[in-house]
């Protein structure tokens, strides 16, 4: 045990110990250790303390100046409409104070259409699908359970049961869109053009299978969704106890503000007549040939996507 030099040259011993000499490092002669009176049983403390520990020296604070990182220049602003887009570009494009030459900037190959010298801004005006632009939508079809709340976990049906199918469009940053099922084909393989196959929605949204089966569109609840019932069937060419069916549909999406027409409709055959899923009168042509319209083609207000579900297994009852 460490004893500071300033303490006396004798120590208290426990009753069972004998005194031992302690050398005096400060003197040249060897002193005699005098025995001390025995301590009480409860007096077991020794007169010592921990040496003072010097704290770590504090380092002076060093102030360093970090070079500010360059910030990206907010050089482009985009305004999207239903059928047009406007892009504004600052002439100080890189944020360096150096203005760019208007002839060196194009929008998909299109030149600047206007300029604001006071604000130092170049302006591009373009149709939504002009200047080599590309639009993207995500359309899909899903099979739902009877309550339409969850997707059906099984792909197995018995012949004559009704499938709940929903077509939907993902909006992304588009203007609000309305989805249509233009046509649908059931096939025995992924190849929708291979036989055997059965076209059950034709003529731009006419559900012709409703003439012979319990199949129809449901009244539309949301513009971006369209639900319909399809009664299950088997191909006559198949002699097995079950058959796999693939369903491939061509889906269309148009802005909600655009009117429906003979090429953008959802019509079901009910009691010797055609009934629209939307509140319109565009189903009269389903018994003939719906006339081709250039309205959406010219304006560029239509998007198309192909969706496939399957295989659907249909078993004999």
C-alpha positions as CSV (number, residue, x, y, z in Angstrom):
1,X,0.0,0.0,0.0
2,X,1.3,3.4,-0.9
3,X,1.9,5.8,2.0
4,X,2.7,9.5,1.5
5,X,6.0,10.6,3.0
6,X,4.3,13.2,5.2
7,X,2.6,10.6,7.3
8,X,4.2,9.3,10.6
9,X,6.6,6.4,10.5
10,X,4.2,4.0,12.3
11,X,1.1,2.4,11.2
12,X,-1.8,0.9,13.1
13,X,-2.0,-2.8,12.9
14,X,-4.9,-5.2,13.2
15,X,-5.0,-7.1,16.5
16,X,-3.7,-10.3,14.9
17,X,-0.6,-8.6,13.3
18,X,2.8,-7.8,14.7
19,X,4.5,-4.4,14.0
20,X,6.9,-4.3,11.2
21,X,9.6,-1.7,10.6
22,X,8.9,1.0,7.9
23,X,12.0,2.5,6.4
24,X,12.4,6.2,6.5
25,X,13.5,7.4,3.1
26,X,14.2,10.9,4.4
27,X,16.7,10.0,7.1
28,X,20.1,8.2,7.0
29,X,19.6,6.2,10.1
30,X,17.2,3.4,10.7
31,X,14.5,4.4,13.3
32,X,13.0,2.0,15.7
33,X,9.3,1.5,15.2
34,X,7.4,1.8,18.4
35,X,4.5,-0.6,18.9
36,X,1.2,1.2,18.9
37,X,-1.7,0.2,21.1
38,X,-4.0,-2.3,19.7
39,X,-7.0,-0.8,18.0
40,X,-10.6,-1.8,18.6
41,X,-12.2,-4.4,16.4
42,X,-14.3,-1.8,14.7
43,X,-11.4,0.6,14.0
44,X,-10.2,-0.8,10.7
45,X,-9.5,2.4,8.7
46,X,-6.0,3.4,7.8
47,X,-5.1,7.1,7.7
48,X,-4.5,7.3,3.9
49,X,-6.0,8.8,0.8
50,X,-5.7,8.5,-2.9
51,X,-3.1,10.7,-4.4
52,X,-4.4,13.7,-6.3
53,X,-4.6,12.9,-10.0
54,X,-3.8,15.8,-12.2
55,X,-6.4,16.4,-14.9
56,X,-5.6,16.2,-18.5
57,X,-4.4,19.6,-19.9
58,X,-7.1,21.4,-21.9
59,X,-6.2,21.9,-25.5
60,X,-6.9,25.3,-26.8
61,X,-9.8,25.5,-29.3
62,X,-8.7,25.7,-32.8
63,X,-11.0,27.5,-35.1
64,X,-10.8,26.4,-38.7
65,X,-12.6,27.9,-41.6
66,X,-14.2,25.4,-44.0
67,X,-14.6,26.3,-47.6
68,X,-18.3,26.6,-48.4
69,X,-19.4,23.9,-50.9
70,X,-20.8,25.2,-54.1
71,X,-24.6,25.0,-54.4
72,X,-26.4,23.8,-57.4
73,X,-27.9,26.6,-59.4
74,X,-31.7,26.6,-59.5
75,X,-31.7,27.1,-63.2
76,X,-34.8,25.3,-64.6
77,X,-38.5,25.7,-63.8
78,X,-41.2,23.6,-65.4
79,X,-44.9,24.3,-65.6
80,X,-47.1,21.4,-66.9
81,X,-50.6,21.8,-68.3
82,X,-53.0,19.2,-69.6
83,X,-51.7,19.4,-73.2
84,X,-48.7,21.7,-73.0
85,X,-45.5,22.3,-71.0
86,X,-43.5,25.5,-70.4
87,X,-39.8,25.3,-69.4
88,X,-38.0,28.4,-68.1
89,X,-34.2,28.3,-68.1
90,X,-31.9,31.0,-66.5
91,X,-29.3,32.3,-68.8
92,X,-26.9,32.1,-65.8
93,X,-27.4,28.4,-66.1
94,X,-24.3,27.2,-64.1
95,X,-24.6,30.0,-61.4
96,X,-21.2,31.4,-62.3
97,X,-22.4,34.8,-63.6
98,X,-21.7,33.9,-67.2
99,X,-24.8,33.9,-69.4
100,X,-25.2,31.1,-71.9
101,X,-25.9,31.7,-75.6
102,X,-29.7,31.0,-76.3
103,X,-28.7,29.1,-79.5
104,X,-26.7,26.6,-77.4
105,X,-29.8,25.4,-75.4
106,X,-32.6,23.4,-76.9
107,X,-35.6,21.4,-75.5
108,X,-35.5,18.0,-77.3
109,X,-34.2,19.7,-80.4
110,X,-36.7,22.7,-80.2
111,X,-35.2,26.2,-80.0
112,X,-36.1,28.9,-77.5
113,X,-39.5,30.4,-78.1
114,X,-39.4,33.5,-75.9
115,X,-36.9,35.4,-73.8
116,X,-37.2,37.7,-70.7
117,X,-34.1,39.9,-70.8
118,X,-34.9,41.7,-67.6
119,X,-35.1,38.4,-65.6
120,X,-32.4,36.7,-67.7
121,X,-34.7,33.8,-68.5
122,X,-35.2,31.7,-71.7
123,X,-38.6,30.2,-72.3
124,X,-39.6,27.1,-74.2
125,X,-43.3,26.3,-75.1
126,X,-44.1,22.8,-76.3
127,X,-47.0,20.4,-76.7
128,X,-47.0,17.8,-74.0
129,X,-45.8,15.2,-76.4
130,X,-43.8,17.6,-78.6
131,X,-40.1,18.2,-78.9
132,X,-39.3,14.4,-78.8
133,X,-40.7,14.2,-75.3
134,X,-41.6,10.8,-73.8
135,X,-44.6,10.3,-71.5
136,X,-44.8,7.4,-69.1
137,X,-47.8,5.8,-67.3
138,X,-48.1,2.6,-65.4
139,X,-51.2,0.6,-66.1
140,X,-52.0,-2.8,-64.6
141,X,-54.7,-5.3,-64.1
142,X,-55.3,-7.3,-60.9
143,X,-57.7,-10.0,-59.8
144,X,-59.5,-9.2,-56.5
145,X,-61.5,-11.1,-54.0
146,X,-65.3,-10.8,-53.8
147,X,-65.2,-7.7,-51.6
148,X,-62.8,-5.9,-53.9
149,X,-60.6,-4.9,-50.9
150,X,-57.7,-7.3,-51.4
151,X,-56.1,-9.2,-54.3
152,X,-57.2,-12.8,-54.6
153,X,-54.5,-15.1,-53.1
154,X,-55.4,-18.0,-55.4
155,X,-55.5,-18.2,-59.2
156,X,-57.8,-21.3,-59.2
157,X,-61.4,-21.0,-60.2
158,X,-64.2,-23.4,-61.0
159,X,-65.9,-23.2,-64.3
160,X,-68.7,-20.6,-64.3
161,X,-67.3,-18.6,-61.3
162,X,-66.9,-14.9,-61.8
163,X,-63.5,-13.2,-61.7
164,X,-63.2,-9.7,-60.3
165,X,-60.7,-7.8,-62.5
166,X,-59.6,-4.2,-62.0
167,X,-57.7,-2.0,-64.5
168,X,-55.9,1.0,-63.0
169,X,-53.4,3.7,-63.9
170,X,-50.7,5.1,-61.7
171,X,-50.9,8.9,-61.8
172,X,-47.3,9.9,-61.0
173,X,-47.1,13.7,-61.7
174,X,-49.6,13.6,-64.6
175,X,-52.8,15.6,-64.6
176,X,-55.7,13.4,-63.3
177,X,-56.2,10.5,-65.7
178,X,-59.2,8.3,-66.6
179,X,-58.5,4.7,-67.6
180,X,-60.3,2.6,-70.2
181,X,-60.1,-1.0,-71.3
182,X,-59.9,-0.8,-75.1
183,X,-59.8,-4.6,-75.8
184,X,-59.1,-7.9,-74.0
185,X,-58.1,-11.3,-75.3
186,X,-58.0,-14.6,-73.4
187,X,-55.4,-17.1,-74.6
188,X,-54.0,-20.5,-73.6
189,X,-50.5,-19.1,-73.5
190,X,-48.6,-15.9,-73.1
191,X,-48.9,-15.3,-76.8
192,X,-52.2,-13.5,-77.2
193,X,-52.2,-14.1,-81.0
194,X,-51.8,-17.8,-80.8
195,X,-54.8,-20.2,-81.0
196,X,-56.9,-21.0,-79.0
197,X,-57.9,-17.5,-78.0
198,X,-61.1,-15.5,-77.3
199,X,-61.6,-11.8,-77.6
200,X,-64.2,-10.7,-75.0
201,X,-63.8,-6.9,-75.1
202,X,-63.7,-5.3,-78.5
203,X,-64.6,-2.2,-80.5
204,X,-62.9,0.2,-78.1
205,X,-64.5,-0.9,-74.8
206,X,-67.5,-3.0,-75.8
207,X,-67.8,-6.0,-73.4
208,X,-69.2,-8.5,-75.9
209,X,-68.9,-11.5,-73.6
210,X,-71.9,-10.0,-71.7
211,X,-74.1,-11.3,-74.5
212,X,-73.5,-14.9,-73.6
213,X,-72.3,-14.8,-70.0
214,X,-72.5,-13.0,-66.7
215,X,-69.8,-10.5,-67.6
216,X,-69.9,-6.7,-67.4
217,X,-68.2,-3.5,-66.4
218,X,-69.1,-2.1,-63.0
219,X,-70.1,1.6,-62.5
220,X,-67.0,3.6,-62.3
221,X,-66.1,4.8,-58.8
222,X,-62.7,6.4,-59.5
223,X,-61.4,7.9,-62.7
224,X,-58.1,6.0,-62.4
225,X,-59.8,2.6,-61.9
226,X,-62.2,0.5,-63.9
227,X,-63.6,-2.8,-62.5
228,X,-65.3,-5.6,-64.4
229,X,-66.7,-9.1,-63.9
230,X,-65.6,-11.9,-66.2
231,X,-67.3,-15.3,-66.0
232,X,-64.7,-18.1,-66.2
233,X,-64.6,-20.5,-69.2
234,X,-62.5,-23.1,-70.8
235,X,-61.4,-23.5,-74.4
236,X,-63.3,-26.1,-76.4
237,X,-60.0,-27.4,-77.8
238,X,-58.8,-28.4,-74.4
239,X,-59.8,-31.9,-73.3
240,X,-57.9,-31.9,-70.0
241,X,-59.7,-31.5,-66.6
242,X,-58.2,-28.0,-66.2
243,X,-56.9,-25.3,-68.4
244,X,-54.7,-22.3,-67.9
245,X,-55.9,-19.0,-69.3
246,X,-54.0,-15.8,-69.8
247,X,-55.8,-12.4,-70.1
248,X,-54.1,-9.6,-72.0
249,X,-55.8,-6.2,-72.2
250,X,-54.9,-3.0,-74.0
251,X,-55.5,-0.1,-71.6
252,X,-55.8,3.6,-72.4
253,X,-55.6,6.7,-70.3
254,X,-56.8,10.2,-71.0
255,X,-57.0,13.4,-69.0
256,X,-60.2,13.5,-66.9
257,X,-61.0,16.9,-68.5
258,X,-61.2,15.2,-71.9
259,X,-64.7,14.1,-73.0
260,X,-65.4,10.4,-73.6
261,X,-66.1,9.3,-77.1
262,X,-66.7,6.2,-79.2
263,X,-63.0,5.2,-78.8
264,X,-62.8,5.9,-75.1
265,X,-65.7,4.1,-73.4
266,X,-66.7,1.2,-71.1
267,X,-69.9,-0.5,-72.3
268,X,-71.7,-3.6,-71.0
269,X,-74.5,-5.6,-72.6
270,X,-77.5,-5.7,-70.3
271,X,-81.0,-6.8,-71.2
272,X,-80.8,-6.4,-74.9
273,X,-79.0,-3.1,-74.8
274,X,-75.7,-1.4,-74.0
275,X,-75.1,0.3,-70.7
276,X,-72.1,2.7,-70.1
277,X,-70.0,2.5,-67.0
278,X,-69.6,6.3,-67.2
279,X,-72.5,8.7,-67.6
280,X,-72.4,9.1,-71.3
281,X,-74.2,8.0,-74.5
282,X,-71.3,6.5,-76.5
283,X,-72.3,2.9,-76.6
284,X,-74.7,2.9,-79.5
285,X,-71.9,1.9,-81.9
286,X,-71.1,-1.4,-80.1
287,X,-73.4,-3.3,-82.4
288,X,-71.7,-1.9,-85.5
289,X,-68.3,-0.3,-86.0
290,X,-67.3,2.6,-83.8
291,X,-66.0,5.4,-86.0
292,X,-62.4,6.4,-85.7
293,X,-61.8,9.7,-84.0
294,X,-58.7,11.9,-84.5
295,X,-59.4,14.2,-81.5
296,X,-57.1,12.5,-79.1
297,X,-54.5,11.5,-81.7
298,X,-54.1,15.1,-82.9
299,X,-54.0,16.6,-79.4
300,X,-51.7,13.9,-78.1
301,X,-53.9,13.3,-75.1
302,X,-53.8,9.5,-75.0
303,X,-51.5,7.0,-73.4
304,X,-51.6,3.3,-74.0
305,X,-50.2,0.3,-72.1
306,X,-50.6,-3.5,-72.3
307,X,-51.3,-5.5,-69.2
308,X,-51.4,-9.3,-68.7
309,X,-52.7,-11.4,-65.8
310,X,-52.4,-15.2,-65.5
311,X,-52.2,-18.0,-65.6
312,X,-55.7,-18.5,-64.4
313,X,-56.5,-22.1,-63.7
314,X,-60.1,-23.1,-64.4
315,X,-61.3,-26.5,-63.1
316,X,-64.4,-28.5,-63.9
317,X,-67.0,-28.5,-61.2
